[in-house]
Short mmCIF file of C-alpha atoms and ligand atoms in Angstrom, two decimals:
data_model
loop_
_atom_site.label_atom_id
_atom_site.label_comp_id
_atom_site.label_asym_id
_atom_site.label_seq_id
_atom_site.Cartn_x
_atom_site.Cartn_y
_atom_site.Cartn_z
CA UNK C 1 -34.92 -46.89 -11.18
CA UNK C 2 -33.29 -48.61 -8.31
CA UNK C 3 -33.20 -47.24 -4.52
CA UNK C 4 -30.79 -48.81 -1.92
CA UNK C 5 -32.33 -47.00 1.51
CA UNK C 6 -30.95 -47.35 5.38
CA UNK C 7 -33.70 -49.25 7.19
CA UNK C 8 -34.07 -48.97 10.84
CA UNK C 9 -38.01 -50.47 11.02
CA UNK C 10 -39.09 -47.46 12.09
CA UNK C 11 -41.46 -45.13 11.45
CA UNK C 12 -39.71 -42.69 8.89
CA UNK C 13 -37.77 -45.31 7.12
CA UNK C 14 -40.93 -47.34 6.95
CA UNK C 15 -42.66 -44.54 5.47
CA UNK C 16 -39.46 -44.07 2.77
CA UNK C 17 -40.15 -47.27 1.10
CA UNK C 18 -43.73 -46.91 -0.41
CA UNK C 19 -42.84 -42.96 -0.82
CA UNK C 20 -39.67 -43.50 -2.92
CA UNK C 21 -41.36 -46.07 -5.22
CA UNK C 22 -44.56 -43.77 -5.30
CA UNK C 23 -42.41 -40.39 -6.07
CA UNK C 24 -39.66 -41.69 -8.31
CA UNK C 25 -41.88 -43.69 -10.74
CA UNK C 26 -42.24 -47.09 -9.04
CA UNK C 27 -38.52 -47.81 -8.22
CA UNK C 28 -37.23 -50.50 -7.18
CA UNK C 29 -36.97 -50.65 -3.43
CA UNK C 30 -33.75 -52.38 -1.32
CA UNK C 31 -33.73 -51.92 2.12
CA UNK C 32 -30.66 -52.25 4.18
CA UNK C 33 -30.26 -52.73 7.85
CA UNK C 34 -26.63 -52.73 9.66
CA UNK C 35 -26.07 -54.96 12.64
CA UNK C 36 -24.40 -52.04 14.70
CA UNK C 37 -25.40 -54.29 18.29
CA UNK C 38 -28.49 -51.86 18.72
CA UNK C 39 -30.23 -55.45 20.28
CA UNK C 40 -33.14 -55.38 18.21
CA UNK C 41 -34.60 -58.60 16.06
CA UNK C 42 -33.20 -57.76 12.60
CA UNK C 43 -34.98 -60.50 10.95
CA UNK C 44 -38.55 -59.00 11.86
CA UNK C 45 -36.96 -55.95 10.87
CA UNK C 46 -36.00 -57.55 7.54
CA UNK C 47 -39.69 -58.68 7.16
CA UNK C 48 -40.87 -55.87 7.84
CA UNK C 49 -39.14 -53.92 5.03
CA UNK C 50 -40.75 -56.61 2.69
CA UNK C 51 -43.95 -56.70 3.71
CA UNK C 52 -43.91 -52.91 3.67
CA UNK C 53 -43.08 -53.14 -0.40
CA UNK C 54 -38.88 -53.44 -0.20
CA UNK C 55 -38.03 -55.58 -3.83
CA UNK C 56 -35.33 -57.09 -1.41
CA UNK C 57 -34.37 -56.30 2.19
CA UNK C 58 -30.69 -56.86 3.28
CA UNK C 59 -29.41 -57.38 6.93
CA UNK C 60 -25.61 -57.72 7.81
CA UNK C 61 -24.04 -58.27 10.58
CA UNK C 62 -21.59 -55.11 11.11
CA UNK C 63 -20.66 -55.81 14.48
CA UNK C 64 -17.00 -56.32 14.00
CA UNK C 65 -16.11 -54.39 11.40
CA UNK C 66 -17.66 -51.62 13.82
CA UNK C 67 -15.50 -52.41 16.70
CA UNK C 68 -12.32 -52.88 14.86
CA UNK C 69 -11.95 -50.13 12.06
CA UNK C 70 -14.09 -47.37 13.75
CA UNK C 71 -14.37 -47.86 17.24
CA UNK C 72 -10.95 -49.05 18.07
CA UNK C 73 -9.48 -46.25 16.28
CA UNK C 74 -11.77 -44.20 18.31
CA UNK C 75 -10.29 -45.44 21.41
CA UNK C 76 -6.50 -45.29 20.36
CA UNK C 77 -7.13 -41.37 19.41
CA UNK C 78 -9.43 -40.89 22.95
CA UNK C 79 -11.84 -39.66 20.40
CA UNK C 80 -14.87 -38.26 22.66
CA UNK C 81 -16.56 -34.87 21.16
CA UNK C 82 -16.28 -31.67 22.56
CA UNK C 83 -15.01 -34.03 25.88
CA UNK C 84 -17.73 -35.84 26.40
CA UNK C 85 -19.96 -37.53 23.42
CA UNK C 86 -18.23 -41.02 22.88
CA UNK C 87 -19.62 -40.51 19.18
CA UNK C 88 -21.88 -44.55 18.77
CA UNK C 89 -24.06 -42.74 16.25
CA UNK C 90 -21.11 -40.51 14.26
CA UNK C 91 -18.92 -43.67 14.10
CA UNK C 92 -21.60 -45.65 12.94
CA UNK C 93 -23.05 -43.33 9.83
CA UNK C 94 -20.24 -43.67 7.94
CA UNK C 95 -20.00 -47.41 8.29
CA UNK C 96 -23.41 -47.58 7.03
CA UNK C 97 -23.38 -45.46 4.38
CA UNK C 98 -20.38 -47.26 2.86
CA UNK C 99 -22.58 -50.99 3.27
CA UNK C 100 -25.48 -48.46 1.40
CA UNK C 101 -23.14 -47.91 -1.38
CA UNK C 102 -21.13 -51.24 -1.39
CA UNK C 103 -24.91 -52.57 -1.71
CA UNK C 104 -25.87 -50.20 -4.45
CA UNK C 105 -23.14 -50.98 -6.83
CA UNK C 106 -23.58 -55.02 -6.16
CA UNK C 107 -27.23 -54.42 -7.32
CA UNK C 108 -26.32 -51.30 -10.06
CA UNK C 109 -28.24 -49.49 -8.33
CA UNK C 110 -29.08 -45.47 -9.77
CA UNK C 111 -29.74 -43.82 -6.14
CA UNK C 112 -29.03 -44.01 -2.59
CA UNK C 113 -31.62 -42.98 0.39
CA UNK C 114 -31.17 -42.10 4.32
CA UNK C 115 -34.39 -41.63 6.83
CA UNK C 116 -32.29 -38.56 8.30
CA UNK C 117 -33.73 -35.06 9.13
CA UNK C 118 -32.58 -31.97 7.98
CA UNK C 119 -31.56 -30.20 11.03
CA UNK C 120 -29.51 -33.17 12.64
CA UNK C 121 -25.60 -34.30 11.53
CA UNK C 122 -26.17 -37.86 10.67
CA UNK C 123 -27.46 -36.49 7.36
CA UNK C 124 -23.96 -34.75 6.54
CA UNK C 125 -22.13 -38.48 7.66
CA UNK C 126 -24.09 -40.06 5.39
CA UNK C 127 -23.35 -38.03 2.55
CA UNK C 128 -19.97 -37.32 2.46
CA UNK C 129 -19.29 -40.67 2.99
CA UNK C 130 -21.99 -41.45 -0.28
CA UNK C 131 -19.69 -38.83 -2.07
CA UNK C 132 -16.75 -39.75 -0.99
CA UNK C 133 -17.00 -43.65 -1.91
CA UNK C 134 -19.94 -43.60 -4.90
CA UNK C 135 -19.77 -39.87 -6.29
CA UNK C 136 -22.05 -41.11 -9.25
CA UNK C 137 -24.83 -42.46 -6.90
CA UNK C 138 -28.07 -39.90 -6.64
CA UNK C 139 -28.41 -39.08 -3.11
CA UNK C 140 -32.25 -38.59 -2.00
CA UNK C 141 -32.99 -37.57 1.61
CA UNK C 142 -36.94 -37.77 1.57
CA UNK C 143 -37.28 -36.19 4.93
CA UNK C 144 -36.09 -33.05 4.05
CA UNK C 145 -38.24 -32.52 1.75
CA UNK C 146 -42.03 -34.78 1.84
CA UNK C 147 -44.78 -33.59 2.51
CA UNK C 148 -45.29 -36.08 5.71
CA UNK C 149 -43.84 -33.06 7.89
CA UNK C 150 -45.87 -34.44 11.06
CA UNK C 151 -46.16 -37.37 13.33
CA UNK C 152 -50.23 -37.61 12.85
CA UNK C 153 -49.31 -37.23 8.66
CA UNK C 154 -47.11 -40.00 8.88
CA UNK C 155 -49.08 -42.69 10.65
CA UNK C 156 -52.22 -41.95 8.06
CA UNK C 157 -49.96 -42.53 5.33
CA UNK C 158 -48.37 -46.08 6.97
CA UNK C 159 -51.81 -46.57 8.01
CA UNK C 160 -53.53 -46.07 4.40
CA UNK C 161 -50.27 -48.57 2.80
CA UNK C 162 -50.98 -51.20 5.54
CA UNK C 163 -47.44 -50.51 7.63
CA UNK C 164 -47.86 -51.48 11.18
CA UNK C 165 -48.10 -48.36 13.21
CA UNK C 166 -46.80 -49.39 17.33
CA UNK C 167 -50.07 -48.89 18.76
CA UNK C 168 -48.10 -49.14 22.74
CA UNK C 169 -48.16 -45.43 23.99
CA UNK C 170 -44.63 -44.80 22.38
CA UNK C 171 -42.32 -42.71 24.48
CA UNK C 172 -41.54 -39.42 23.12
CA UNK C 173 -37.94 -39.78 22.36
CA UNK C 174 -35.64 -40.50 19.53
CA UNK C 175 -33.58 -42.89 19.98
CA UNK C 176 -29.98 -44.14 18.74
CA UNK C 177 -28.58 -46.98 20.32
CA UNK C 178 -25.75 -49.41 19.01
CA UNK C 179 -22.59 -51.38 21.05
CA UNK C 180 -20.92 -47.98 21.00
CA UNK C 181 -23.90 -46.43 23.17
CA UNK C 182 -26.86 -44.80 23.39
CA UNK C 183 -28.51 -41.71 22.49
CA UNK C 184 -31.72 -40.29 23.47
CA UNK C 185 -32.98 -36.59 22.51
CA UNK C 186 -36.79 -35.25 22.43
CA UNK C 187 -39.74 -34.60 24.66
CA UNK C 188 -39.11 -32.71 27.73
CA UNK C 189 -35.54 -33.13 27.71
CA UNK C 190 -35.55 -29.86 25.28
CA UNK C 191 -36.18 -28.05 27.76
CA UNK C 192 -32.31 -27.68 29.34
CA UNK C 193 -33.39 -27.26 32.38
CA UNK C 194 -35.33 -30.29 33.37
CA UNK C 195 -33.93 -33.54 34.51
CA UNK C 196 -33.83 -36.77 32.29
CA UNK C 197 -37.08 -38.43 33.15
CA UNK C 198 -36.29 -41.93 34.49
CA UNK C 199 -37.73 -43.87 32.03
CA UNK C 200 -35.78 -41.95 29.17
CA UNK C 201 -33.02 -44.40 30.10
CA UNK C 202 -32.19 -47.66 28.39
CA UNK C 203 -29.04 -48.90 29.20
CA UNK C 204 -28.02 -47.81 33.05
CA UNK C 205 -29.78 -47.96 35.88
CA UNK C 206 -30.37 -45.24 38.28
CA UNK C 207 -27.35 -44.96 40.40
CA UNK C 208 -29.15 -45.34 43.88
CA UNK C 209 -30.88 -49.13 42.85
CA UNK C 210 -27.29 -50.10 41.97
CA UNK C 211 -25.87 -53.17 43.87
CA UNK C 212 -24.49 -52.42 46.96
CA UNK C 213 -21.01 -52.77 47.21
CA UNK C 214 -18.77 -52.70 44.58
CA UNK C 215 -16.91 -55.14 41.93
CA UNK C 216 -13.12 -54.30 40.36
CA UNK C 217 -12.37 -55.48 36.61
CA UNK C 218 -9.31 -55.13 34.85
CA UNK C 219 -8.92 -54.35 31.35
CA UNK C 220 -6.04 -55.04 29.49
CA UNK C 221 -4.73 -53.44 26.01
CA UNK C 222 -2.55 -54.58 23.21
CA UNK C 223 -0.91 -51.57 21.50
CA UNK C 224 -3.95 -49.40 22.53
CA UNK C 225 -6.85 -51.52 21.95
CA UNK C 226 -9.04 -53.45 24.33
CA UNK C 227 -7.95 -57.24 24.46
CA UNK C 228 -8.76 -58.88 27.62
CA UNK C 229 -10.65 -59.25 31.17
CA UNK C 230 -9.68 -59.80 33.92
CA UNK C 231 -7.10 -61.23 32.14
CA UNK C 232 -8.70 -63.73 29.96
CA UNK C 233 -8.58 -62.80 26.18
CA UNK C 234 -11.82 -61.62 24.87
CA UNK C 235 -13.37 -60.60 21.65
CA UNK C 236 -14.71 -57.46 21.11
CA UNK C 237 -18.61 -58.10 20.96
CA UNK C 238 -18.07 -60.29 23.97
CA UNK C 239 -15.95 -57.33 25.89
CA UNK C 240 -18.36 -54.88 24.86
CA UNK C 241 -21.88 -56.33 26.06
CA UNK C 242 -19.85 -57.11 29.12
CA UNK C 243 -18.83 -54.23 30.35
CA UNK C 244 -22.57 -52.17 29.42
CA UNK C 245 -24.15 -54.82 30.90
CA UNK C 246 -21.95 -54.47 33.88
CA UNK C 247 -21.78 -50.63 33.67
CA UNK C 248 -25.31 -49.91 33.08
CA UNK C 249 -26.23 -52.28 36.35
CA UNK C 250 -23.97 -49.74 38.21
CA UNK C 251 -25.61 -47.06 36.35
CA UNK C 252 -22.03 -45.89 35.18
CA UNK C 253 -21.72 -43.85 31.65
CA UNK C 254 -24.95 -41.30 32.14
CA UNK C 255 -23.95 -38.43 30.09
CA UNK C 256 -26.63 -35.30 29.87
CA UNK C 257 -25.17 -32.50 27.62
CA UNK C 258 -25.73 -29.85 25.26
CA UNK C 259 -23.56 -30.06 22.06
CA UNK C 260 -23.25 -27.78 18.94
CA UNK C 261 -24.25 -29.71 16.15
CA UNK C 262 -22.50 -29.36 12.13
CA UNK C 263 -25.29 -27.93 11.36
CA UNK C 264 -25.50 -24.21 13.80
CA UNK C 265 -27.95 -25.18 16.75
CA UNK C 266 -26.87 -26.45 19.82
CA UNK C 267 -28.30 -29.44 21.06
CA UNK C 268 -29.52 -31.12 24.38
CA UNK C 269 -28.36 -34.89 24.11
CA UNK C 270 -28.72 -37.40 26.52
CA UNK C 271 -26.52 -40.49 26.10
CA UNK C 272 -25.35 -43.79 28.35
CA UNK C 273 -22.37 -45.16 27.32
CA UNK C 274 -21.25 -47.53 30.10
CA UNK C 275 -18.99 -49.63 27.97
CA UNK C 276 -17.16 -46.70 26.05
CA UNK C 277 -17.14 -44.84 29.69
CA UNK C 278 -15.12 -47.63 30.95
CA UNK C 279 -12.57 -48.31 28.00
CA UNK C 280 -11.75 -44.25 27.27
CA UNK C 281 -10.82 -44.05 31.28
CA UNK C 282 -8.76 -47.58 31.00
CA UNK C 283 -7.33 -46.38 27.90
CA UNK C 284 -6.26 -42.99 29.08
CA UNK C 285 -4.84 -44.51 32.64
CA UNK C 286 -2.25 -46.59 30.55
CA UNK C 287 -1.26 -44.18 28.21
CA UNK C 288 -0.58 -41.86 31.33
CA UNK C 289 2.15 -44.59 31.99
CA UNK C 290 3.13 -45.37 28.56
CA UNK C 291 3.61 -42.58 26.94
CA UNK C 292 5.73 -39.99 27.22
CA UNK C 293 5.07 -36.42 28.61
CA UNK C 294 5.24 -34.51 24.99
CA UNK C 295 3.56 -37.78 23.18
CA UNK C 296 0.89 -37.61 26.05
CA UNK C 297 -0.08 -34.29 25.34
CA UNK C 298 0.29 -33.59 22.01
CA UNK C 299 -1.84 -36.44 21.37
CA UNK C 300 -4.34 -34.92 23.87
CA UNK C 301 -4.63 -32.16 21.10
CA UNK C 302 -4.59 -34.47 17.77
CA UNK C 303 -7.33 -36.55 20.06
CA UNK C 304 -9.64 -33.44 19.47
CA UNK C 305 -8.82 -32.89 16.01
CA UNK C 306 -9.75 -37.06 15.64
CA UNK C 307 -12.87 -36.19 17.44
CA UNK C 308 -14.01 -33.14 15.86
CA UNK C 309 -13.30 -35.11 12.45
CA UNK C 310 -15.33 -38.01 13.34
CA UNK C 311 -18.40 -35.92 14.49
CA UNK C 312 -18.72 -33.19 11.21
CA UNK C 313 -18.71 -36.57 9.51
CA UNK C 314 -15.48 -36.43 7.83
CA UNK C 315 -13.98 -40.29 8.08
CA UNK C 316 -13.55 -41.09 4.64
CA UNK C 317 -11.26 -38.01 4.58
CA UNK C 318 -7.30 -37.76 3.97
CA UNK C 319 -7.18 -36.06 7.27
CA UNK C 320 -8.74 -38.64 9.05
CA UNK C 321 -6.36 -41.36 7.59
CA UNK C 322 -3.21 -39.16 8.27
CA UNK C 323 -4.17 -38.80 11.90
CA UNK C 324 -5.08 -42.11 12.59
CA UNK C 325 -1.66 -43.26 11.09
CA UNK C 326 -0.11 -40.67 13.94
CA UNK C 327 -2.46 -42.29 16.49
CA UNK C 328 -1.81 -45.67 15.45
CA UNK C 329 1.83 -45.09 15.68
CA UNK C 330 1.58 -43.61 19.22
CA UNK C 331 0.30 -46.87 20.72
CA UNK C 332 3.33 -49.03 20.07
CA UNK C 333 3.77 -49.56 24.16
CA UNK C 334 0.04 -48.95 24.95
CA UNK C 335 -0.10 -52.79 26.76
CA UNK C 336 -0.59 -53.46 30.35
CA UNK C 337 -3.38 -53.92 32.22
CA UNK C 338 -5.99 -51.00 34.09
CA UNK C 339 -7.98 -52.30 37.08
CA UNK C 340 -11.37 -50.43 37.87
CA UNK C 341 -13.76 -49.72 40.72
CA UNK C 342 -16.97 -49.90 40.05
CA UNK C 343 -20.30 -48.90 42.72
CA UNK C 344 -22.97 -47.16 42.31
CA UNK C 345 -22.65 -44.37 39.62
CA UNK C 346 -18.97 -44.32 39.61
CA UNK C 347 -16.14 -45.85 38.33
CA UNK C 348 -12.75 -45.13 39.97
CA UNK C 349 -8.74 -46.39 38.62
CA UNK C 350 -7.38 -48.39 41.28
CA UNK C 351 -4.26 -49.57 39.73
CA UNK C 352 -2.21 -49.71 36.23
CA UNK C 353 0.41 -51.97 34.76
CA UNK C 354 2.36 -52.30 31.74
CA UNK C 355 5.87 -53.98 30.53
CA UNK C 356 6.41 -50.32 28.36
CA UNK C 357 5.67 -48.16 31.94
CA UNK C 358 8.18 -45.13 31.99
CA UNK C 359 7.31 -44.58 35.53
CA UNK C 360 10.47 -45.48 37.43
CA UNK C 361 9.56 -45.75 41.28
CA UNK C 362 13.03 -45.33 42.31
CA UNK C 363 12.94 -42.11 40.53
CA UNK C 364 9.69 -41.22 42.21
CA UNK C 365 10.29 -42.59 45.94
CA UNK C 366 10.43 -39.78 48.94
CA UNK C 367 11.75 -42.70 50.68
CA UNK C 368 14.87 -45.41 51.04
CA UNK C 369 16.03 -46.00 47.71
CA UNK C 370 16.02 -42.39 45.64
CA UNK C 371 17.74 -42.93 42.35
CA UNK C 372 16.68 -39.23 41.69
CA UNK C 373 19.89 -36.42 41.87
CA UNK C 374 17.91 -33.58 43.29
CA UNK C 375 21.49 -31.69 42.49
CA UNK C 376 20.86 -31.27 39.02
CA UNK C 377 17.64 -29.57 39.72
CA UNK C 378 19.61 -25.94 40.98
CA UNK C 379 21.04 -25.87 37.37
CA UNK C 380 17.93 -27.00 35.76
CA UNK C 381 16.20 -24.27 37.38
CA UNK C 382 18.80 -21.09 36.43
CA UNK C 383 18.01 -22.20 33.01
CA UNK C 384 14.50 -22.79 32.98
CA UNK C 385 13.22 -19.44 34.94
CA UNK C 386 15.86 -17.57 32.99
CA UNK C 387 13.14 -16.07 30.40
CA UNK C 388 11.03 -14.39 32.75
CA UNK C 389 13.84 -13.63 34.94
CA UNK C 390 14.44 -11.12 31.62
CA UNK C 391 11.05 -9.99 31.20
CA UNK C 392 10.67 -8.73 34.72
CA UNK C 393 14.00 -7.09 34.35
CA UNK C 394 13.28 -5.41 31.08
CA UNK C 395 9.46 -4.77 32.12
CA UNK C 396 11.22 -2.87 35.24
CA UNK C 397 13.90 -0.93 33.80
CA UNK C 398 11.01 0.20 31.08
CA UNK C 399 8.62 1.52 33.95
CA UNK C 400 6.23 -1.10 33.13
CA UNK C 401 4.12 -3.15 35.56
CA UNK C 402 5.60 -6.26 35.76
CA UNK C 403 2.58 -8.43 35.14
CA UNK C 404 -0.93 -8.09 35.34
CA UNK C 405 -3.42 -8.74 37.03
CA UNK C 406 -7.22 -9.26 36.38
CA UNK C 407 -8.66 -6.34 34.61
CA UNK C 408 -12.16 -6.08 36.16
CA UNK C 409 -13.32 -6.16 39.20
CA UNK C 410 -9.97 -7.50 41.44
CA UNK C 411 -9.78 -6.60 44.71
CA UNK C 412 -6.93 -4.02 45.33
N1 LIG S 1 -26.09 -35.92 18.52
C1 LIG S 1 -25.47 -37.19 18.29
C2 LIG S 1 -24.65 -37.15 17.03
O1 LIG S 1 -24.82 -36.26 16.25
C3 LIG S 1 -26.47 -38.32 18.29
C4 LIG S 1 -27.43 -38.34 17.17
C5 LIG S 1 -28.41 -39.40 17.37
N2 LIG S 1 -29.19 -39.61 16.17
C6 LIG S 1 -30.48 -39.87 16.18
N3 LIG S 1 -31.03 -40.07 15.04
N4 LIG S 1 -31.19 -39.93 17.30
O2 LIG S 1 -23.83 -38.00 16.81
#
C-alpha cells in the first residue's frame, strides 16, 4: 500500500509517518509539503520527513498558484468569514489537498492522509476536496482515531522512532501561518476573556512600539485584483511580504474573535493578517467608486455566500464556480488606485482613483458648478414615499396604530 500524507514537520504529521506504515502493513510513505509562504525552511522540512521513514518527501512551491486562483478570487468576492476571518488556512486546505491527490495519482497511490483533528474544519476542506477531485482515493485521518490522544503519548512515541522532539520550551499554541495570514488558537487564549498574551503574536507588532509617525502607500487594482505599489507593477509574492512586513511593523491586521466552526463549537481564534487587512479595505474603497449602488450591494450579499463557501470547505463545488463567475464579472471597472494611512495600529483611506469612477463631482458639489437638478427631486419624492403614504392611510381608517414601536421596555 501507498500513503501520500500533508507534511507540516511537526509534531502530529511527524508522528503520521512511522504510524501509517506501522498500522497499514508497512506502506509506503510520501510526504508532501506545500509552499503556502508560511517562511519556514522546507528543505529541512523535506529531510526531516525522510529521515523520519517517508519512501519519498515532496516540496512545491505553491506560492502563486495560492495568490492567483484562491486568494485573488478571495479578494474580488471581499471574501472575509462571518466579517472578519480573511480565511489563509480555509483557502489554503483545498489547494493542498488537490497537490495531495494530484501527487497520489502521479505515484498510483491507494490512500490519502491529513495530520487534522477531529473537532477543527480543516479536516472537512481536506476531504471534500479529496472527494471531490480523487473519489477512489482511501481517505485516512489518523488523528481522529490513534491511540497517541496526548501531548506526553506523542513525544514517547517520536522519541522511541528517533523523531526529533523541539526540546526549546514550545509555546502553547497552534499555529497556522501562510502569505494569506496567521492563525493562532490554544493555551490561555481559551479562556474568552483573557487578552492575547504578547508573545502569542508572530506577524504584528504591538501597536504602541510602532514607528512614530506614519507612512501612506497606494495600491492599485486591475479588474479587482492587486497589481501595483505605489504605482510600480508588482508581483504578488513581492506585494504580499510587502505589505505584512509593512503592516505587521505598524501592528495593523490584529484580529481576536470567536467564530462558529463547520463542525458545532464556537471557537476563540486569534489571527494577524496585515497584508489581507490592507488589500480587503483597498479593494472595497474602489469598488465603492466603481461599482454601482445595486452591483455594490448585492455583491455585499453574494460576498458572504463566497465566504461562507470557502470556510465549510466547499471550493471544489459548482456553487463556488458559479459565484466566482458573478464576482469575476463584477470587476470589469475595478482599476484605479487606493492610497492608505498607515500609524500605529491603524490604517485609514485617504484617497481613491479610478478611470471607471461613477462619482461625478459636479453632481456631488454644494458649491459653484452643480450639474445636479434638485427639481426633479419633488417628483421623485411623491413617488417614492407614496407606499407608506397608503399604509398610514389604510392603518388609520382601520383603527390601527400606525406603526410600532419597541415592544418591551420603551419609555412612554
Ligand atoms: N479557524 C480557522 C479556520 O478554520 C483557522 C484554523 C487554523 N488551523 C490550525 N490547524 N491551527 O480556517
Amino acid at each position: 500500500m501507498k500513503i501520500v500524507t500533508a507534511y507540516s514537520g511537526g509534531l502530529d504529521t511527524s508522528c503520521m509517518i512511522p504510524w501509517l506504515s506501522e498500522n497499514f502493513g508497512g506502506a509506503e510513505i510520501i510526504a508532501f509539503t506545500g509552499d503556502l509562504g508560511q517562511g519556514e525552511d522546507l528543505s529541512a522540512i523535506r529531510q526531516k520527513a525522510l529521515n523520519t521513514g517517508a519512501a519519498m518527501a515532496v516540496v512545491e512551491d505553491l506560492r502563486e498558484e495560492f495568490i492567483e486562483e484562491y486568494i485573488w478570487p478571495a479578494v474580488m468576492a471581499s471574501a472575509v468569514y462571518e466579517g472578519m476571518y480573511p480565511m489563509h488556512t480555509s483557502l489554503g486546505r483545498p489547494l493542498l489537498a488537490k497537490k495531495l491527490v494530484e501527487v497520489a495519482l502521479a505515484e498510483g497511490a491507494d490512500a490519502v492522509a491529513h495530520g487534522c483533528t477531529g473537532k477543527g474544519n480543516d479536516q472537512v476542506r481536506f476531504e471534500v476536496t479529496f472527494q471531490s477531485l480523487a473519489p477512489h482515493l482511501r481517505i485516512i485521518a489518523p488523528l481522529r482515531t490513534w491511540e497517541l490522544t496526548t501531548r506526553e503519548s506523542e513525544v514517547e512515541y517520536a522519541v522511541e522512532r528517533g523523531i526529533p522532539v523541539p526540546v526549546t520550551l514550545e509555546k502553547p499554541y497552534s499555529i497556522d501561518q501562510n502569505i494569506w495570514g496567521c492563525a493562532i488558537e490554544c493555551g490561555e487564549m481559551e479562556d474568552l476573556w483573557t487578552e492575547p498574551p504578547e508573545d502569542a503574536w508572530i506577524m504584528t507588532k504591538d501597536p504602541s512600539h510602532a514607528p512614530k509617525g506614519s507612512v501612506e502607500l497606494i495600491i492599485g487594482f486591475d479588474q479587482g485584483i492587486p497589481v501595483s505599489l505605489d504605482g510600480r507593477p508588482m508581483s504578488g509574492v513581492k506585494l504580499l511580504e510587502y505589505l505584512n512586513d509593512l503592516g505587521g511593523t505598524f501592528g495593523v491586521g490584529r484580529i481576536d474573535m470567536v467564530e462558529n466552526r463547520v463542525v458545532g463549537l464556537k471557537s476563540r481564534e486569534v489571527y494577524e493578517a496585515p497584508a489581507a487587512t490592507l488589500i480587503h479595505m483597498a479593494h472595497t474603497e474602489l469598488e465603492r467608486i466603481t461599482l454601482d449602488r445595486v452591483t455594490f450591494n448585492y455583491k455585499r450579499k453574494v460576498s458572504q455566500d463566497f465566504a461562507n463557501l470557502i470556510y465549510d470547505g466547499l471550493w471544489f463545488s459548482p456553487l463556488r464556480e458559479a459565484l466566482q463567475a458573478f464576482v469575476e464579472e463584477s470587476q470589469r471597472t475595478v482599476t484605479g488606485e487606493v492610497r492608505i494611512r498607515v500609524s500605529a495600529g491603524s490604517a485609514r483611506i485617504t484617497g481613491r482613483r479610478s478611470p471607471f469612477s461613477l462619482y461625478d463631482e459636479g453632481l456631488a458639489t454644494y458649491s459653484a458648478g452643480d450639474t445636479f437638478d434638485r427639481t426633479t427631486a419633488d417628483g421623485f419624492l411623491k413617488l417614492y414615499g407614496l407606499p407608506y403614504k397608503t399604509v398610514a392611510q389604510i392603518r388609520r381608517s382601520a383603527g390601527q396604530p400606525e406603526f410600532a414601536r419597541r415592544k418591551n421596555g420603551a419609555a412612554k
